[in-house]
Amino acid sequence: MTTFISAADGNEVFQAQYIPKQKAPPASDDPSMFAYISTYPALGQVSQIQKHTTVFTALLQVDQSRASDSWQVSLWHTEGKEWHEVPMDPVIKAAAFPSELQASGVTSGNGQARLYFTTPLAIHLPTNFTIKFRAGPNESWKWVKDHQGTTDGVVMLNTVTSQDAISSELEEYITGLNPILKSKNYRSQSPGTTLWSVEAPVDGADGEKSTIKDIKFGLPWGEGKFSRWFALVRIWSPWLAPRQGKSVFGLDKEAVMCSFLSLTGKHLVLLAITGAEDVMTLFKSDSDGNVVLHIRNDSAESKISRVLVGLGDDFESANAAVMYHARGIISTAQAASGEQQKEIEALNKGDEKTKVWAENWYDGLTYCTWNALGQRLTEERVLKAVTTLAENKINVTNFIIDDNWQSIDYRGHGQFQHGWNEFEAERDAFPQGLKHTVNLIREKHPSIQHIAVWHAILGYWGGISPDGKIAKTYKTAEVVREDAERRNLPLGGKLTVVAKEDVAKFYDDFYRFLSSCGVDAVKTDAQFMLDTFISAKARRDLIPAYLDAWNISTLRHFGVKAISCMSQTPQILFHSQMPTNRPPLLVRNSDDFFPEIPTSHPWHIFVNAHNALFTQHLNLIPDWDMFQTVHEYSGFHAAARCVSGGPIYITDVPGEHDLDLINQMTGPSPRGKTVIFRPSVVGKSLDQYNGYDDDHFLLVGTYHGAAVTGTGIIGFFNVSQRPLTELIPLSKFPGVVEAQYYIIRAHSSGLVSKPIQVVDANSLVTLSLGVRGYEIMSAYPLRGFFDEKKKETTWVANLGLLGKMAGAAAVVANHITKLENGKIVIDTNIKALGVLGLYISTLSTLSYKDNMMITIQGKVLPVHTVTISKVDKHVLEVDVETAWKELDLEAGWSNEVEVKIYINPT
């Protein structure tokens, strides 16, 4: 939960102002609705390629009635001076087409035919290109930019820079580097990158007044020397959001990181360090497009502001270079204050029970009351939600009682002024106390293992009530918050908080009270309030005191079972979320899910995918927020959560549930718990420089399993207001390697590509998505086994659980081997019951009864639980769930299912 403001405040969801207005959809009679061009490499963006000679592919979608016209397509390209034309050849043979993995009704969009054209082109220098096309030799040519508004594409060779060729002088890469800055070249922990630390002196605070100073930094690469930039800005106090641009750098908000892509395909990533010694550093821009440092020093003494600069051949390695080095700086600073460190080390030694809890907490399905039950919670409303979940057989593992259970004073004009009275729940709404409610929740729905309650880091939005029980028990302080630059959000003014001396005791007592009520987790919100304090002394005393007390108390009382929310302020990102000295926490990764604001939904996914480029390097599991399964964007949100690498929470109105959608995200474990399928890598944007309005799919990439043998997964989201089609290369999938064969499978249709390699000219997949459209595709590596007698190769892949959005992530272990007698054995462990899919290239020549044996926990499966897929003749479907029930199996000590498949190809 973050932010509802009552109607009395005159503005219900103020965050709507931070959601960009989308580019309007094209009119129904727009020419691009009747003929549309897509290419690989893509128009309108920068593509970095591995080989000098690239095959350009164009897809022309036209009305079926015009498919037989003599269409001509031409590629125009330039390396900087003159433009050259290359006619593209129509692709006639279907075998040479890109893979099409959508059900036929979806593929054709609005009944359009797909015509493919290709031409090879040698790329040496960065090349700009565009397309023109016409319906026949007597028709006039149309440029793609005039026809559908698509700008030129850029192709650059992804070259490996020799470290010897890199200067250690930062001035070589930052034009106009301010001479008052001290830069030092460091050895980078990220291979193939170079790193600098840049320092700026800043005077101490003047009494209560922090020193705030802007220092010009310089311009990465120099004027006109970069083609794209990307930044993560503080969109408002608690949250980050992305910004992108082309050849001129300009920020509307202060940023924590920026990246610049040079005209030759190199990346400079800048990271502003906060948290060491009361200094906050951010980036701004000036009217000339320079980077400017914006520094705040809360310390009474003069300090150093620090920025890191990473140079690399690709964004991810340059980004890793600055993040790894920052981690070292922060841990060195914190080691100096060793007391907290000792306590964390003692608490970290968890037992087996702690590990099971962690698994439940991260991987169990969670229900949250916020959007479902809204304001003014009562015991009756909470219990009704629990009962309805049980009646619908929705076995959630975790239950979050969100804002509005607490006893608050309702002072002032709105919740941001309300203070907290006492630990016990609101007495009118929960007449028999919190413990009574918690006991009833567990009684009515035994699948619920963990119950969390919400609270703000200062107690409530307006701190604590000056006349309440808490204020009488602990030493308090009065602080002043700065007024935010917003109407109707009265954050400003005085606030009573527990004083520095008593913060640790206050947290310890509160969490002990919660534990005594049966609550074993917390969601701690409004953490950004610490950054709204005006006084330099209050900031340096209270920010670290509250963050450290919360860190220690959650670990002491709840282990990993805590959610940090509204906590993307620079101090918290670096001080609390970067150190790796404790188990990772769940941390909200963006502003809220707003069911009532249609424009918020594509933006929500876009922001999370880009924020993850930063948060992937913090010690956290990113939480993309709750959502509702009955909503026009419910599938869109569900797919995003499944590729996020984070938890899945639903906030359905009681009785309004899409059980099929819930089933696509989850499965029952052998012990009867509902588990989600969380890939082993955090999901993040694969195209950091593409802007929100650029009319491209948002690609969220993740990976599950060990290097090389694991599965690359991409979630595709149409965040634009028009239908789009794109050509996706196999090389785009995370973790794919050049020599390996793969198959790609689409979740929506279950269709599987033919075996392909990165080097194949047509290792492309065509994907069409309407407005609000989404798809998840997985690239599975194939193991090949050659049969000397038959002179043929049997290719095998474990597809994980079918019908699940991230079914590959259901696989816990996977071993595919060939025995001496020629039998192929697939030995796999899965974390839930469902239908296991296996790709076997020679399946149509094998008989299940004669050539195969399948066991589950060592027992042979009933024959009728094994079938060949109706969608693809190479896919074997093993109904593990039905077999488990029929064989009357029990979970035993393990929470996994072992399935073994023996194939005798001869």
mmCIF file of C-alpha atoms in Angstrom, residues 394-659:
data_model
loop_
_atom_site.group_PDB
_atom_site.id
_atom_site.type_symbol
_atom_site.label_atom_id
_atom_site.label_comp_id
_atom_site.label_asym_id
_atom_site.label_seq_id
_atom_site.Cartn_x
_atom_site.Cartn_y
_atom_site.Cartn_z
ATOM 1 C CA ILE A 394 -7.217 -20.465 -3.312
ATOM 2 C CA ASN A 395 -4.541 -21.771 -0.939
ATOM 3 C CA VAL A 396 -2.488 -18.694 -0.215
ATOM 4 C CA THR A 397 0.598 -19.207 1.952
ATOM 5 C CA ASN A 398 1.017 -15.595 3.112
ATOM 6 C CA PHE A 399 -1.637 -13.073 4.165
ATOM 7 C CA ILE A 400 -0.888 -9.330 4.482
ATOM 8 C CA ILE A 401 -3.133 -7.104 6.608
ATOM 9 C CA ASP A 402 -2.369 -3.760 4.962
ATOM 10 C CA ASP A 403 -2.873 -0.168 6.171
ATOM 11 C CA ASN A 404 -5.784 0.780 8.467
ATOM 12 C CA TRP A 405 -5.691 -1.878 11.178
ATOM 13 C CA GLN A 406 -3.794 0.411 13.588
ATOM 14 C CA SER A 407 -5.098 2.654 16.324
ATOM 15 C CA ILE A 408 -4.540 6.181 14.984
ATOM 16 C CA ASP A 409 -5.569 9.637 16.175
ATOM 17 C CA TYR A 410 -7.217 10.990 12.973
ATOM 18 C CA ARG A 411 -5.738 14.449 13.643
ATOM 19 C CA GLY A 412 -5.229 16.968 10.866
ATOM 20 C CA HIS A 413 -6.648 16.910 7.354
ATOM 21 C CA GLY A 414 -5.784 13.519 5.899
ATOM 22 C CA GLN A 415 -3.827 10.381 6.621
ATOM 23 C CA PHE A 416 -0.418 12.006 6.146
ATOM 24 C CA GLN A 417 -1.096 13.959 9.344
ATOM 25 C CA HIS A 418 -2.492 11.054 11.410
ATOM 26 C CA GLY A 419 -0.348 9.697 14.260
ATOM 27 C CA TRP A 420 -0.226 6.251 15.865
ATOM 28 C CA ASN A 421 -1.583 5.764 19.407
ATOM 29 C CA GLU A 422 -0.680 2.273 20.630
ATOM 30 C CA PHE A 423 0.538 -1.163 19.520
ATOM 31 C CA GLU A 424 -2.860 -2.882 19.881
ATOM 32 C CA ALA A 425 -5.202 -2.798 16.868
ATOM 33 C CA GLU A 426 -8.005 -0.225 16.443
ATOM 34 C CA ARG A 427 -10.335 -1.178 19.284
ATOM 35 C CA ASP A 428 -13.664 -0.508 17.531
ATOM 36 C CA ALA A 429 -12.675 -2.417 14.370
ATOM 37 C CA PHE A 430 -10.885 -5.290 16.159
ATOM 38 C CA PRO A 431 -12.798 -5.408 19.476
ATOM 39 C CA GLN A 432 -11.036 -8.535 20.777
ATOM 40 C CA GLY A 433 -7.585 -7.417 19.679
ATOM 41 C CA LEU A 434 -5.112 -8.356 16.964
ATOM 42 C CA LYS A 435 -4.274 -11.770 18.460
ATOM 43 C CA HIS A 436 -7.923 -12.881 18.245
ATOM 44 C CA THR A 437 -8.131 -11.910 14.560
ATOM 45 C CA VAL A 438 -4.848 -13.653 13.707
ATOM 46 C CA ASN A 439 -5.953 -16.859 15.440
ATOM 47 C CA LEU A 440 -9.235 -16.843 13.486
ATOM 48 C CA ILE A 441 -7.412 -16.295 10.173
ATOM 49 C CA ARG A 442 -5.275 -19.390 10.782
ATOM 50 C CA GLU A 443 -8.312 -21.379 11.937
ATOM 51 C CA LYS A 444 -10.465 -20.504 8.912
ATOM 52 C CA HIS A 445 -7.744 -21.069 6.292
ATOM 53 C CA PRO A 446 -5.067 -23.555 7.462
ATOM 54 C CA SER A 447 -2.984 -23.093 4.268
ATOM 55 C CA ILE A 448 -1.980 -19.631 5.546
ATOM 56 C CA GLN A 449 1.501 -20.076 7.046
ATOM 57 C CA HIS A 450 2.546 -16.466 7.568
ATOM 58 C CA ILE A 451 0.584 -13.355 8.525
ATOM 59 C CA ALA A 452 2.090 -9.913 8.007
ATOM 60 C CA VAL A 453 0.841 -6.516 9.149
ATOM 61 C CA TRP A 454 1.519 -3.121 7.619
ATOM 62 C CA HIS A 455 3.062 -0.180 9.423
ATOM 63 C CA ALA A 456 4.964 2.976 8.454
ATOM 64 C CA ILE A 457 8.645 3.231 9.415
ATOM 65 C CA LEU A 458 7.828 6.117 11.790
ATOM 66 C CA GLY A 459 4.762 4.231 13.069
ATOM 67 C CA TYR A 460 2.083 5.811 10.881
ATOM 68 C CA TRP A 461 2.138 8.327 7.991
ATOM 69 C CA GLY A 462 2.184 11.204 10.500
ATOM 70 C CA GLY A 463 4.543 9.494 12.959
ATOM 71 C CA ILE A 464 3.175 8.892 16.445
ATOM 72 C CA SER A 465 0.350 10.680 18.216
ATOM 73 C CA PRO A 466 1.881 13.196 20.670
ATOM 74 C CA ASP A 467 -0.770 12.235 23.276
ATOM 75 C CA GLY A 468 -0.846 8.477 22.640
ATOM 76 C CA LYS A 469 0.412 5.562 24.696
ATOM 77 C CA ILE A 470 3.553 5.165 22.528
ATOM 78 C CA ALA A 471 4.550 8.823 23.056
ATOM 79 C CA LYS A 472 4.196 8.327 26.823
ATOM 80 C CA THR A 473 6.347 5.161 26.800
ATOM 81 C CA TYR A 474 9.337 6.267 24.683
ATOM 82 C CA LYS A 475 11.453 9.377 24.426
ATOM 83 C CA THR A 476 10.157 11.459 21.497
ATOM 84 C CA ALA A 477 11.487 14.178 19.206
ATOM 85 C CA GLU A 478 9.762 16.744 17.040
ATOM 86 C CA VAL A 479 10.912 16.999 13.423
ATOM 87 C CA VAL A 480 9.801 19.174 10.537
ATOM 88 C CA ARG A 481 9.090 17.690 7.101
ATOM 89 C CA GLU A 482 9.567 19.702 3.947
ATOM 90 C CA ASP A 483 6.457 20.421 1.919
ATOM 91 C CA ALA A 484 6.386 18.296 -1.186
ATOM 92 C CA GLU A 485 5.837 20.099 -4.482
ATOM 93 C CA ARG A 486 2.316 18.761 -4.803
ATOM 94 C CA ARG A 487 -1.184 19.915 -4.198
ATOM 95 C CA ASN A 488 -3.196 18.093 -1.568
ATOM 96 C CA LEU A 489 -0.387 16.038 -0.122
ATOM 97 C CA PRO A 490 0.262 17.746 3.194
ATOM 98 C CA LEU A 491 3.546 16.102 4.048
ATOM 99 C CA GLY A 492 4.962 19.291 5.483
ATOM 100 C CA GLY A 493 4.871 20.498 9.042
ATOM 101 C CA LYS A 494 5.781 19.129 12.449
ATOM 102 C CA LEU A 495 5.816 15.482 13.290
ATOM 103 C CA THR A 496 6.331 13.592 16.552
ATOM 104 C CA VAL A 497 8.645 10.571 16.262
ATOM 105 C CA VAL A 498 10.387 8.210 18.667
ATOM 106 C CA ALA A 499 13.781 9.769 19.435
ATOM 107 C CA LYS A 500 17.107 8.296 18.335
ATOM 108 C CA GLU A 501 17.888 6.959 21.843
ATOM 109 C CA ASP A 502 14.733 4.821 21.964
ATOM 110 C CA VAL A 503 14.257 3.714 18.345
ATOM 111 C CA ALA A 504 15.861 0.287 18.837
ATOM 112 C CA LYS A 505 13.816 -0.414 21.995
ATOM 113 C CA PHE A 506 10.608 0.836 20.316
ATOM 114 C CA TYR A 507 11.078 -1.561 17.374
ATOM 115 C CA ASP A 508 12.053 -4.466 19.615
ATOM 116 C CA ASP A 509 8.975 -3.972 21.820
ATOM 117 C CA PHE A 510 6.598 -3.527 18.876
ATOM 118 C CA TYR A 511 7.823 -6.641 17.061
ATOM 119 C CA ARG A 512 7.721 -8.620 20.316
ATOM 120 C CA PHE A 513 4.064 -7.546 20.674
ATOM 121 C CA LEU A 514 3.326 -8.609 17.076
ATOM 122 C CA SER A 515 4.990 -11.985 17.641
ATOM 123 C CA SER A 516 2.871 -12.507 20.769
ATOM 124 C CA CYS A 517 -0.233 -11.965 18.576
ATOM 125 C CA GLY A 518 0.866 -14.652 16.084
ATOM 126 C CA VAL A 519 2.043 -12.127 13.475
ATOM 127 C CA ASP A 520 5.329 -13.307 11.960
ATOM 128 C CA ALA A 521 6.049 -10.798 9.161
ATOM 129 C CA VAL A 522 5.802 -7.068 8.455
ATOM 130 C CA LYS A 523 5.372 -4.721 5.519
ATOM 131 C CA THR A 524 7.129 -1.497 6.488
ATOM 132 C CA ASP A 525 5.983 1.384 4.296
ATOM 133 C CA ALA A 526 6.518 5.134 3.927
ATOM 134 C CA GLN A 527 10.267 4.712 4.487
ATOM 135 C CA PHE A 528 10.918 7.784 2.329
ATOM 136 C CA MET A 529 9.505 9.971 5.151
ATOM 137 C CA LEU A 530 13.011 9.928 6.661
ATOM 138 C CA ASP A 531 14.232 11.811 3.578
ATOM 139 C CA THR A 532 11.629 14.565 4.032
ATOM 140 C CA PHE A 533 13.228 15.817 7.288
ATOM 141 C CA ILE A 534 14.593 19.350 6.834
ATOM 142 C CA SER A 535 17.083 19.638 9.715
ATOM 143 C CA ALA A 536 20.620 18.412 9.013
ATOM 144 C CA LYS A 537 20.921 17.150 12.611
ATOM 145 C CA ALA A 538 17.607 15.255 12.453
ATOM 146 C CA ARG A 539 18.682 13.672 9.179
ATOM 147 C CA ARG A 540 22.100 12.475 10.377
ATOM 148 C CA ASP A 541 20.705 11.276 13.727
ATOM 149 C CA LEU A 542 17.449 9.666 12.655
ATOM 150 C CA ILE A 543 17.961 8.279 9.135
ATOM 151 C CA PRO A 544 20.666 5.720 10.095
ATOM 152 C CA ALA A 545 19.064 5.089 13.521
ATOM 153 C CA TYR A 546 15.707 4.083 12.031
ATOM 154 C CA LEU A 547 17.182 2.102 9.139
ATOM 155 C CA ASP A 548 19.537 0.131 11.399
ATOM 156 C CA ALA A 549 16.920 -0.493 14.102
ATOM 157 C CA TRP A 550 14.457 -1.769 11.497
ATOM 158 C CA ASN A 551 17.082 -4.002 9.839
ATOM 159 C CA ILE A 552 18.125 -5.596 13.133
ATOM 160 C CA SER A 553 14.597 -5.944 14.534
ATOM 161 C CA THR A 554 13.137 -7.579 11.431
ATOM 162 C CA LEU A 555 16.014 -10.054 11.303
ATOM 163 C CA ARG A 556 15.732 -10.769 15.036
ATOM 164 C CA HIS A 557 11.963 -11.287 15.130
ATOM 165 C CA PHE A 558 10.934 -12.282 11.595
ATOM 166 C CA GLY A 559 14.076 -13.472 9.775
ATOM 167 C CA VAL A 560 13.609 -12.718 6.061
ATOM 168 C CA LYS A 561 9.852 -12.160 6.369
ATOM 169 C CA ALA A 562 9.742 -8.406 5.854
ATOM 170 C CA ILE A 563 8.720 -6.197 2.936
ATOM 171 C CA SER A 564 10.361 -2.814 2.522
ATOM 172 C CA CYS A 565 8.126 -0.292 0.743
ATOM 173 C CA MET A 566 8.403 3.301 -0.530
ATOM 174 C CA SER A 567 12.114 2.859 0.149
ATOM 175 C CA GLN A 568 13.847 3.849 -3.094
ATOM 176 C CA THR A 569 15.431 6.924 -1.558
ATOM 177 C CA PRO A 570 19.190 7.158 -2.147
ATOM 178 C CA GLN A 571 20.104 6.664 1.542
ATOM 179 C CA ILE A 572 18.053 3.460 1.814
ATOM 180 C CA LEU A 573 19.155 2.053 -1.566
ATOM 181 C CA PHE A 574 22.814 2.280 -0.544
ATOM 182 C CA HIS A 575 22.771 2.043 3.266
ATOM 183 C CA SER A 576 20.200 -0.745 3.713
ATOM 184 C CA GLN A 577 19.683 -2.515 0.385
ATOM 185 C CA MET A 578 23.212 -2.735 -1.017
ATOM 186 C CA PRO A 579 25.159 -4.518 1.770
ATOM 187 C CA THR A 580 25.241 -8.307 1.381
ATOM 188 C CA ASN A 581 25.689 -9.070 5.095
ATOM 189 C CA ARG A 582 22.143 -10.398 5.596
ATOM 190 C CA PRO A 583 19.622 -12.540 3.671
ATOM 191 C CA PRO A 584 17.816 -10.656 0.876
ATOM 192 C CA LEU A 585 14.574 -8.871 1.739
ATOM 193 C CA LEU A 586 11.514 -8.324 -0.422
ATOM 194 C CA VAL A 587 11.612 -4.698 -1.576
ATOM 195 C CA ARG A 588 8.916 -2.949 -3.575
ATOM 196 C CA ASN A 589 10.398 -2.116 -6.958
ATOM 197 C CA SER A 590 8.072 0.708 -8.120
ATOM 198 C CA ASP A 591 5.057 2.833 -7.330
ATOM 199 C CA ASP A 592 1.703 1.098 -6.802
ATOM 200 C CA PHE A 593 -0.740 -0.940 -8.853
ATOM 201 C CA PHE A 594 -3.622 1.492 -9.484
ATOM 202 C CA PRO A 595 -6.647 -0.550 -10.632
ATOM 203 C CA GLU A 596 -8.655 2.574 -11.553
ATOM 204 C CA ILE A 597 -6.053 4.309 -13.757
ATOM 205 C CA PRO A 598 -5.903 2.583 -17.190
ATOM 206 C CA THR A 599 -2.729 4.414 -18.287
ATOM 207 C CA SER A 600 -0.889 3.231 -15.167
ATOM 208 C CA HIS A 601 -0.720 -0.447 -16.161
ATOM 209 C CA PRO A 602 1.710 -0.462 -19.120
ATOM 210 C CA TRP A 603 3.775 2.222 -17.332
ATOM 211 C CA HIS A 604 3.902 0.092 -14.161
ATOM 212 C CA ILE A 605 5.495 -2.828 -16.022
ATOM 213 C CA PHE A 606 7.856 -0.539 -17.989
ATOM 214 C CA VAL A 607 9.083 1.150 -14.779
ATOM 215 C CA ASN A 608 9.633 -2.119 -12.912
ATOM 216 C CA ALA A 609 11.594 -3.668 -15.796
ATOM 217 C CA HIS A 610 13.944 -0.661 -15.947
ATOM 218 C CA ASN A 611 14.279 -0.135 -12.177
ATOM 219 C CA ALA A 612 15.426 -3.770 -12.051
ATOM 220 C CA LEU A 613 18.553 -2.780 -14.052
ATOM 221 C CA PHE A 614 19.639 -1.053 -10.816
ATOM 222 C CA THR A 615 17.950 -3.200 -8.144
ATOM 223 C CA GLN A 616 19.318 -6.461 -9.655
ATOM 224 C CA HIS A 617 22.632 -5.540 -7.981
ATOM 225 C CA LEU A 618 21.126 -4.864 -4.535
ATOM 226 C CA ASN A 619 20.652 -7.496 -1.827
ATOM 227 C CA LEU A 620 16.916 -7.844 -2.372
ATOM 228 C CA ILE A 621 14.164 -9.672 -4.186
ATOM 229 C CA PRO A 622 12.220 -7.121 -6.270
ATOM 230 C CA ASP A 623 8.492 -6.968 -5.524
ATOM 231 C CA TRP A 624 6.468 -5.682 -8.512
ATOM 232 C CA ASP A 625 3.421 -5.098 -6.249
ATOM 233 C CA MET A 626 0.075 -6.822 -5.872
ATOM 234 C CA PHE A 627 -2.559 -6.921 -8.639
ATOM 235 C CA GLN A 628 -6.109 -8.171 -9.212
ATOM 236 C CA THR A 629 -6.798 -11.324 -11.251
ATOM 237 C CA VAL A 630 -10.139 -9.945 -12.502
ATOM 238 C CA HIS A 631 -9.189 -6.737 -14.333
ATOM 239 C CA GLU A 632 -8.744 -5.721 -17.985
ATOM 240 C CA TYR A 633 -4.950 -5.814 -17.494
ATOM 241 C CA SER A 634 -4.876 -8.882 -15.212
ATOM 242 C CA GLY A 635 -3.088 -11.219 -17.677
ATOM 243 C CA PHE A 636 -0.597 -8.454 -18.507
ATOM 244 C CA HIS A 637 0.252 -8.014 -14.804
ATOM 245 C CA ALA A 638 0.329 -11.768 -14.154
ATOM 246 C CA ALA A 639 2.822 -12.391 -16.977
ATOM 247 C CA ALA A 640 5.020 -9.550 -15.693
ATOM 248 C CA ARG A 641 5.073 -10.965 -12.144
ATOM 249 C CA CYS A 642 5.969 -14.428 -13.499
ATOM 250 C CA VAL A 643 9.094 -13.135 -15.275
ATOM 251 C CA SER A 644 10.043 -10.635 -12.540
ATOM 252 C CA GLY A 645 11.944 -13.094 -10.358
ATOM 253 C CA GLY A 646 9.965 -11.696 -7.414
ATOM 254 C CA PRO A 647 6.943 -12.695 -5.330
ATOM 255 C CA ILE A 648 3.315 -12.835 -6.517
ATOM 256 C CA TYR A 649 0.599 -11.129 -4.474
ATOM 257 C CA ILE A 650 -3.054 -10.871 -5.390
ATOM 258 C CA THR A 651 -5.484 -8.315 -3.973
ATOM 259 C CA ASP A 652 -8.759 -9.642 -5.401
ATOM 260 C CA VAL A 653 -12.088 -8.340 -4.169
ATOM 261 C CA PRO A 654 -13.488 -11.334 -2.233
ATOM 262 C CA GLY A 655 -15.280 -13.642 -4.688
ATOM 263 C CA GLU A 656 -13.803 -11.991 -7.813
ATOM 264 C CA HIS A 657 -11.064 -14.418 -8.829
ATOM 265 C CA ASP A 658 -9.772 -15.723 -12.159
ATOM 266 C CA LEU A 659 -8.883 -19.273 -11.134
#
